[in-house]
Coordinates of C-alpha atoms and ligand atoms in Angstrom, one line a residue:
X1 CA 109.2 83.3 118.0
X2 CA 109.1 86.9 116.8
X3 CA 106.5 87.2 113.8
X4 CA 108.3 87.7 110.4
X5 CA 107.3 91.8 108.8
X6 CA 104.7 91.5 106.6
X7 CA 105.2 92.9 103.0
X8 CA 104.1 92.8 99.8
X9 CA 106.1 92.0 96.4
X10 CA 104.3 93.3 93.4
X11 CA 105.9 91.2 90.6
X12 CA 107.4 87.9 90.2
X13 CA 110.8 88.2 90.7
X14 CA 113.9 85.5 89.8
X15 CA 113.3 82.3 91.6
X16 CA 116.7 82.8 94.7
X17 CA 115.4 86.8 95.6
X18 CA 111.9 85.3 96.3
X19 CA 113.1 82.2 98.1
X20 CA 115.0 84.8 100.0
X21 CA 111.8 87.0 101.0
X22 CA 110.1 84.0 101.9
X23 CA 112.7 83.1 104.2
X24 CA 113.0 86.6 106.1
X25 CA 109.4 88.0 105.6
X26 CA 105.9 87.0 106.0
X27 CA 105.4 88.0 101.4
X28 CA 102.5 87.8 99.6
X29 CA 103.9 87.4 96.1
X30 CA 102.7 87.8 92.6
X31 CA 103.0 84.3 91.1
X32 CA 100.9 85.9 87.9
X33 CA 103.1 88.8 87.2
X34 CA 100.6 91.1 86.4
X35 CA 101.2 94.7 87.0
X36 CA 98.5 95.8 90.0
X37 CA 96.1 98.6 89.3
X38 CA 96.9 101.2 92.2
X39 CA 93.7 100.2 94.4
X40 CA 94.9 96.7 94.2
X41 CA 98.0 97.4 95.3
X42 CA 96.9 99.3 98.1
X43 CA 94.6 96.5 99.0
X44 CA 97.3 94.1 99.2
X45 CA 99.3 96.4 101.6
X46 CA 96.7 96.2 104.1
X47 CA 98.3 95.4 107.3
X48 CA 101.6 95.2 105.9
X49 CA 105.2 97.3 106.6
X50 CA 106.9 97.2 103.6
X51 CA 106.3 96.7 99.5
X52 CA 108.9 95.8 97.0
X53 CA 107.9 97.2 94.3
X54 CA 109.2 97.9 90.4
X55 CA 109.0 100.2 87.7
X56 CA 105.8 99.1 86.2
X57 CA 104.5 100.1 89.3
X58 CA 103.4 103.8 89.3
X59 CA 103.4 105.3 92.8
X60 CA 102.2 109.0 92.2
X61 CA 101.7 111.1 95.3
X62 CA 97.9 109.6 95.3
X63 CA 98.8 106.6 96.0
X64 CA 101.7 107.2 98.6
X65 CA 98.8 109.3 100.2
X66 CA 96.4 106.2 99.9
X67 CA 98.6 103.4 101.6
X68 CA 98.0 101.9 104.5
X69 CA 99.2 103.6 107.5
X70 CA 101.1 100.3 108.6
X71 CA 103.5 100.7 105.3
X72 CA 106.6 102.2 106.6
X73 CA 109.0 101.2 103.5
X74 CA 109.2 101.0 100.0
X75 CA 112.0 99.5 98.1
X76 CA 112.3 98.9 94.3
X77 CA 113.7 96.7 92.3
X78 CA 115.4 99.5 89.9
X79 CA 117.8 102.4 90.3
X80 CA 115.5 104.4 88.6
X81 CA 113.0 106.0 91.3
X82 CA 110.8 108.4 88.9
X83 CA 108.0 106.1 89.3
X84 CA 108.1 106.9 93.1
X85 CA 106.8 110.3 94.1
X86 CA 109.7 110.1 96.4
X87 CA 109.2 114.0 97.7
X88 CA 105.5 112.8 98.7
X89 CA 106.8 109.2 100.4
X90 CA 109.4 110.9 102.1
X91 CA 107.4 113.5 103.4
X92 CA 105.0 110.9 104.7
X93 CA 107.9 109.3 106.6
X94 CA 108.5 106.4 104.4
X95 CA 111.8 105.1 103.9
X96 CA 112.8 104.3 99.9
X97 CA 115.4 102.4 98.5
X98 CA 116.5 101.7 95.3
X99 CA 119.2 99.4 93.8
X100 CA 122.2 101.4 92.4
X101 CA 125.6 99.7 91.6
X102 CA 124.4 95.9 90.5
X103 CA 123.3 97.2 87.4
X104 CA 125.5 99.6 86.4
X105 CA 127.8 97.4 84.1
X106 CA 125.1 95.3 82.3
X107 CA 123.4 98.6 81.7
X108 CA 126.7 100.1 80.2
X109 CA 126.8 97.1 78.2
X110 CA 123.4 97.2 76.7
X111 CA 124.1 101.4 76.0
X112 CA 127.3 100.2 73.8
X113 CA 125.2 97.3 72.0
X114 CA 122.7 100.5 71.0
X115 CA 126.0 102.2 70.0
X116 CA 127.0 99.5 67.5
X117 CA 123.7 98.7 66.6
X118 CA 122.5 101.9 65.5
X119 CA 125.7 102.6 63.9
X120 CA 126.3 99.2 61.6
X121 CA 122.3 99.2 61.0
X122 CA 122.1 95.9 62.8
X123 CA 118.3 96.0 63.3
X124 CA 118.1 96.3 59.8
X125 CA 120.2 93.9 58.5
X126 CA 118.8 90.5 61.3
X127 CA 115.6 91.5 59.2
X128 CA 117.3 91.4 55.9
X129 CA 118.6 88.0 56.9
X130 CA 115.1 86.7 58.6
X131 CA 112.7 88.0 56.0
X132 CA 114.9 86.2 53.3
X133 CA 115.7 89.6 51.9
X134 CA 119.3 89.6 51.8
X135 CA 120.1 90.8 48.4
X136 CA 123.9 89.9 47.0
X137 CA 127.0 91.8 48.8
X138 CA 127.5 95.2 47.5
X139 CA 130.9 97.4 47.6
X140 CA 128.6 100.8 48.7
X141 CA 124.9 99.3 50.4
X142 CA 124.3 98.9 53.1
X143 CA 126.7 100.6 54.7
X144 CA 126.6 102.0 58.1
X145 CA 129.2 104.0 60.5
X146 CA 132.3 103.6 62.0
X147 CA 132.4 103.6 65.9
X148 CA 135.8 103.3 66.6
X149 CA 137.6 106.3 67.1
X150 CA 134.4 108.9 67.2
X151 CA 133.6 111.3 69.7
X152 CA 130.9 110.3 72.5
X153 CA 128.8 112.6 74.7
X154 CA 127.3 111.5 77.3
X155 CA 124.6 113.1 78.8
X156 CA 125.1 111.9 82.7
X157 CA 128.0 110.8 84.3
X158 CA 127.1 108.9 87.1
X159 CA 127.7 105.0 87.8
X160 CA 126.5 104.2 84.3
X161 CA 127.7 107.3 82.2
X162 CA 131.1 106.4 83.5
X163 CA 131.2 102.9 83.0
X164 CA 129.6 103.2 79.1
X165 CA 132.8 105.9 78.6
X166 CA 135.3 103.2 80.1
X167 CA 133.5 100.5 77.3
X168 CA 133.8 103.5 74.5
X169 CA 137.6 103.7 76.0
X170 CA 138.5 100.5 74.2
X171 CA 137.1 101.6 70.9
X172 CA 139.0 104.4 71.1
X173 CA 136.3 107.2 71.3
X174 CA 137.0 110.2 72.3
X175 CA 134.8 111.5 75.6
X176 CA 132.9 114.6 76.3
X177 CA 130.0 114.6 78.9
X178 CA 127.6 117.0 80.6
X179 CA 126.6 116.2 84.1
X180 CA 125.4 118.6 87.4
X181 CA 129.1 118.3 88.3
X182 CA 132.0 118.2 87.1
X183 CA 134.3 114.5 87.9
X184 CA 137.4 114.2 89.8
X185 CA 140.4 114.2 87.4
X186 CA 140.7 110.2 88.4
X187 CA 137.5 109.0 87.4
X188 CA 137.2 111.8 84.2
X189 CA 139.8 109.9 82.8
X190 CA 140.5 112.6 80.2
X191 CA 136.7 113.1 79.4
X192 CA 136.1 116.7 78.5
X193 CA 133.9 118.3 80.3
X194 CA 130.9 120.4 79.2
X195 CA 129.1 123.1 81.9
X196 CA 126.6 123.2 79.8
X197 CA 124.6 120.9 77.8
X198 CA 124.0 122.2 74.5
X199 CA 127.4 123.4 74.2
X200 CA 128.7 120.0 74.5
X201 CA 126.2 118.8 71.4
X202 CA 128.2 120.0 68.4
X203 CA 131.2 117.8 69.4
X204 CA 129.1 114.5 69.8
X205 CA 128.8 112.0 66.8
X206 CA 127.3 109.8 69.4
X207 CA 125.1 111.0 72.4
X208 CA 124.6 108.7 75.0
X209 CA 121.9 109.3 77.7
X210 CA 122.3 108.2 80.8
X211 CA 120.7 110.9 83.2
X212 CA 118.1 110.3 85.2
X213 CA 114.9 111.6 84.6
X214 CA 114.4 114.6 86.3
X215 CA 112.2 117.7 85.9
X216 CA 115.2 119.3 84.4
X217 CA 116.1 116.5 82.0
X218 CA 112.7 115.4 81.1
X219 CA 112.3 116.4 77.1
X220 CA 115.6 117.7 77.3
X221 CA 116.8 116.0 74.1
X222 CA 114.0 118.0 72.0
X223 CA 114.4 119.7 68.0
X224 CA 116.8 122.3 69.9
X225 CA 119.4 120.1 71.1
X226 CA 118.9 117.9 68.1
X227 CA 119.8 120.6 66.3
X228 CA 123.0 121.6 67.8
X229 CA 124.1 118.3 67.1
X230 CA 126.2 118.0 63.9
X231 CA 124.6 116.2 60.8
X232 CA 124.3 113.0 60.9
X233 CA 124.8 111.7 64.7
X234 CA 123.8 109.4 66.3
X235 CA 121.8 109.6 69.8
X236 CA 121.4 106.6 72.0
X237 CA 119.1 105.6 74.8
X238 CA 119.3 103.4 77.6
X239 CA 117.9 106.0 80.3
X240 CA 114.4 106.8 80.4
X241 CA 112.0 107.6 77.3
X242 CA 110.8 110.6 78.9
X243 CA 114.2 112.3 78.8
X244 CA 113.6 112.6 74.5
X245 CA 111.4 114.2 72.7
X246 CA 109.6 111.7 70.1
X247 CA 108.6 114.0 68.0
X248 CA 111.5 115.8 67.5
X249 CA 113.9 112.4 67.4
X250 CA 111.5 111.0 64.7
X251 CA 111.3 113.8 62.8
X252 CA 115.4 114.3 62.6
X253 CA 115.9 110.6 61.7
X254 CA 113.5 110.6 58.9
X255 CA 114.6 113.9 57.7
X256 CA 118.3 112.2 57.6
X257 CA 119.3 115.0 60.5
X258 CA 120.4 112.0 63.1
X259 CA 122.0 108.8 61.0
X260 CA 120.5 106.7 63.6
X261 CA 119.2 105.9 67.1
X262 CA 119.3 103.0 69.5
X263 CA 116.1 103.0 71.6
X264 CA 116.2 100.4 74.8
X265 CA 113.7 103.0 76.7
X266 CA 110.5 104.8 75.4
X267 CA 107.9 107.0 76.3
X268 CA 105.1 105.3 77.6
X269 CA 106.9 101.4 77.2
X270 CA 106.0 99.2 76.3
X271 CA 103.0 101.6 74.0
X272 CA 105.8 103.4 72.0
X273 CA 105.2 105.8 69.1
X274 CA 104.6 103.6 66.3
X275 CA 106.8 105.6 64.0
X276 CA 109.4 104.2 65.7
X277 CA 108.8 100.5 64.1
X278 CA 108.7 102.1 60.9
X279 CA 112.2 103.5 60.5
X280 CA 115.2 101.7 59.3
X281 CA 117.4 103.7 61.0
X282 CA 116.5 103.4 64.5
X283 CA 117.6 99.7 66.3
X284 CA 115.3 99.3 69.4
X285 CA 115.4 97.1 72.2
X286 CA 112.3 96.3 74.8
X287 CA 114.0 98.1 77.8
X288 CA 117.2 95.0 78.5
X289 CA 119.3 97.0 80.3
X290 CA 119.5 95.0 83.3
X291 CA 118.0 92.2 81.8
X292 CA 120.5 89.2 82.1
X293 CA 120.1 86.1 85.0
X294 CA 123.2 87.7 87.0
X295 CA 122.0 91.0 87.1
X296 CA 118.1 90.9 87.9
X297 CA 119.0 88.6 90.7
X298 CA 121.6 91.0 92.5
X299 CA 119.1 93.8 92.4
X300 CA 116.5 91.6 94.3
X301 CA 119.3 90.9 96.5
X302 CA 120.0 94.5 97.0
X303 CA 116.1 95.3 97.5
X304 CA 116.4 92.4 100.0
X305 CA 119.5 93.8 101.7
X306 CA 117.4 97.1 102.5
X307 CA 114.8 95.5 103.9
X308 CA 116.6 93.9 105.8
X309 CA 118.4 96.3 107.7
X310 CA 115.2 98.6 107.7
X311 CA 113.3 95.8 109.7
X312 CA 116.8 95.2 111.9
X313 CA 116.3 99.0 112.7
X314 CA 119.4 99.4 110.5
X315 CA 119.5 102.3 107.9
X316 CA 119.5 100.9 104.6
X317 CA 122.4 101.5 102.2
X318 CA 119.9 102.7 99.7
X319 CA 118.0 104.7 101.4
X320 CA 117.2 107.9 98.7
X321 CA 117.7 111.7 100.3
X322 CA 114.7 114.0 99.8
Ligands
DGY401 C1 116.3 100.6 86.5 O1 116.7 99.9 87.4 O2 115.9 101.7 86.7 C2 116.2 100.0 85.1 O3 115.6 100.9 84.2 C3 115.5 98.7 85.1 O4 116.1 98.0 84.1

């Protein structure tokens, strides 16, 4: 009997992707969930091919430098790859894989919940209800902002940029968006699009982000852009933290600049800036954007899938592109 590739999952994952990697691999698994300091990590991939690791686990060029010869794959259990130094891995020969596609709707869902909520003050009012401070109904407080029939920008039109404007569709917004490039007249849909970033900001009364993060979007959504964004907006997050500028986000919701925000990703999650808890205005979420039973397990599926064919000398369908 050949002898099953060795490899190493770094957090528990749902209960059918692991009886799945026990099946086809010889796994060590993570039963405790903790998140595994970097020499750890490398320890545990002693004498292994592959690790399936997840966001929480930060492979900076160090580390790729500081694995075991033997690992020849990586694949996450994300679409997001910034916590890869992917240039680094790929340079040392690994192959890396993500999980695009599977999550792509439940994360379009969870960008239009932070569209609703931040605009009907819904974090607000479950606490109203919870802390028994619900005062008697009132013709003018509180009263939030309508959705339907506003204008939505969305900051990356990928997968998930384009299924958050097909949900936005049905509440009759209207859709600009700035991407790298521009869509095919069938998948645009109508959207408008913008070649440039900032001059796609004074139309939005909603900006949704759904980039990557990127060198070039990193901080992007900073006291400039905020700026250019017309009184009262609303900005949305269900990318990466990274991509905003806390200081400047925080400073225009307390000043009354942005209306409201809806947080599911922060800088430095799950340590946000504590200013966050203490506005009214902003609904926040603990990073759910693939978090439902369907979804987590068809991305451990898909990690699976790729490495599977990488150990059948097949090319994964995942494989990223340096
Ligand atoms: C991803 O896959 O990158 C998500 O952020 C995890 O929910």
């Amino acid at each position: 009997m050949t002898e099953k590739p060795r490899i190493v999952v770094t957090r528990k994952l749902p209960a059918p992707v692991e009886a799945r990697i026990a099946h086809l691999f010889d796994a060590t698994f993570n039963g405790a969930d903790t998140v595994l300091a970097s020499d750890d990590l490398i320890a545990r991939a002693e004498d292994t091919e592959g690790l399936l690791v997840t966001p929480t686990d930060k492979l900076n060029a160090d580390v790729i430098a500081r694995l075991p010869a033997s690992v020849r794959i990586v694949a996450t259990f994300s679409v997001g790859h910034d916590h890869i130094a992917v240039p680094a891995a790929l340079k040392r020969g690994l192959t890396v894989t993500n999980t695009p596609d599977v999550l792509t709707d439940a994360t379009a869902d969870i960008a239009m919940l932070l569209v609703l909520g931040a605009a009907r003050g819904a974090s607000w009012g479950e606490r109203m209800v919870r802390e028994k401070r619900w005062g008697l109904w009132s013709p003018t407080h509180p009263l939030g902002l309508d959705v339907t029939g506003k204008r939505l920008g969305i900051l990356g039109m990928g997968r998930i940029g384009q299924a958050v404007a097909k949900r936005a569709r049905g509440f009759d917004m209207a859709i600009h968006y700035h991407n790298r490039s521009r869509l095919t007249p069938d998948l645009e849909q109508g959207a408008v699009f913008h070649t440039r970033f900032h001059a796609m900001l004074p139309h939005c009364d909603f900006l949704s982000i759904n980039c990557a993060s990127t060198p070039e979007t990193r901080g992007s959504i900073n006291a400039e852009a905020i700026a250019l964004l017309p009184d009262g907006a609303i900005v949305v997050n269900s990318a990466r933290g990274d991509i905003v500028d806390d200081d400047a986000l925080i400073a225009a919701l307390q000043s009354g600049k942005l209306a409201a925000a809806g947080l599911d990703v922060f800088r430095g999650e799950p340590d946000i800036d504590a200013r966050f808890r203490e506005l009214d205005n902003a609904f926040l979420l603990p990073h759910l954007g693939s978090a439902t039973m369907e979804t987590r397990i068809a991305m451990g599926m898909r990690a699976v899938d790729n490495l599977e064919a990488f150990f059948a000398g097949k090319p994964p369908k995942d494989a990223l592109k340096g």
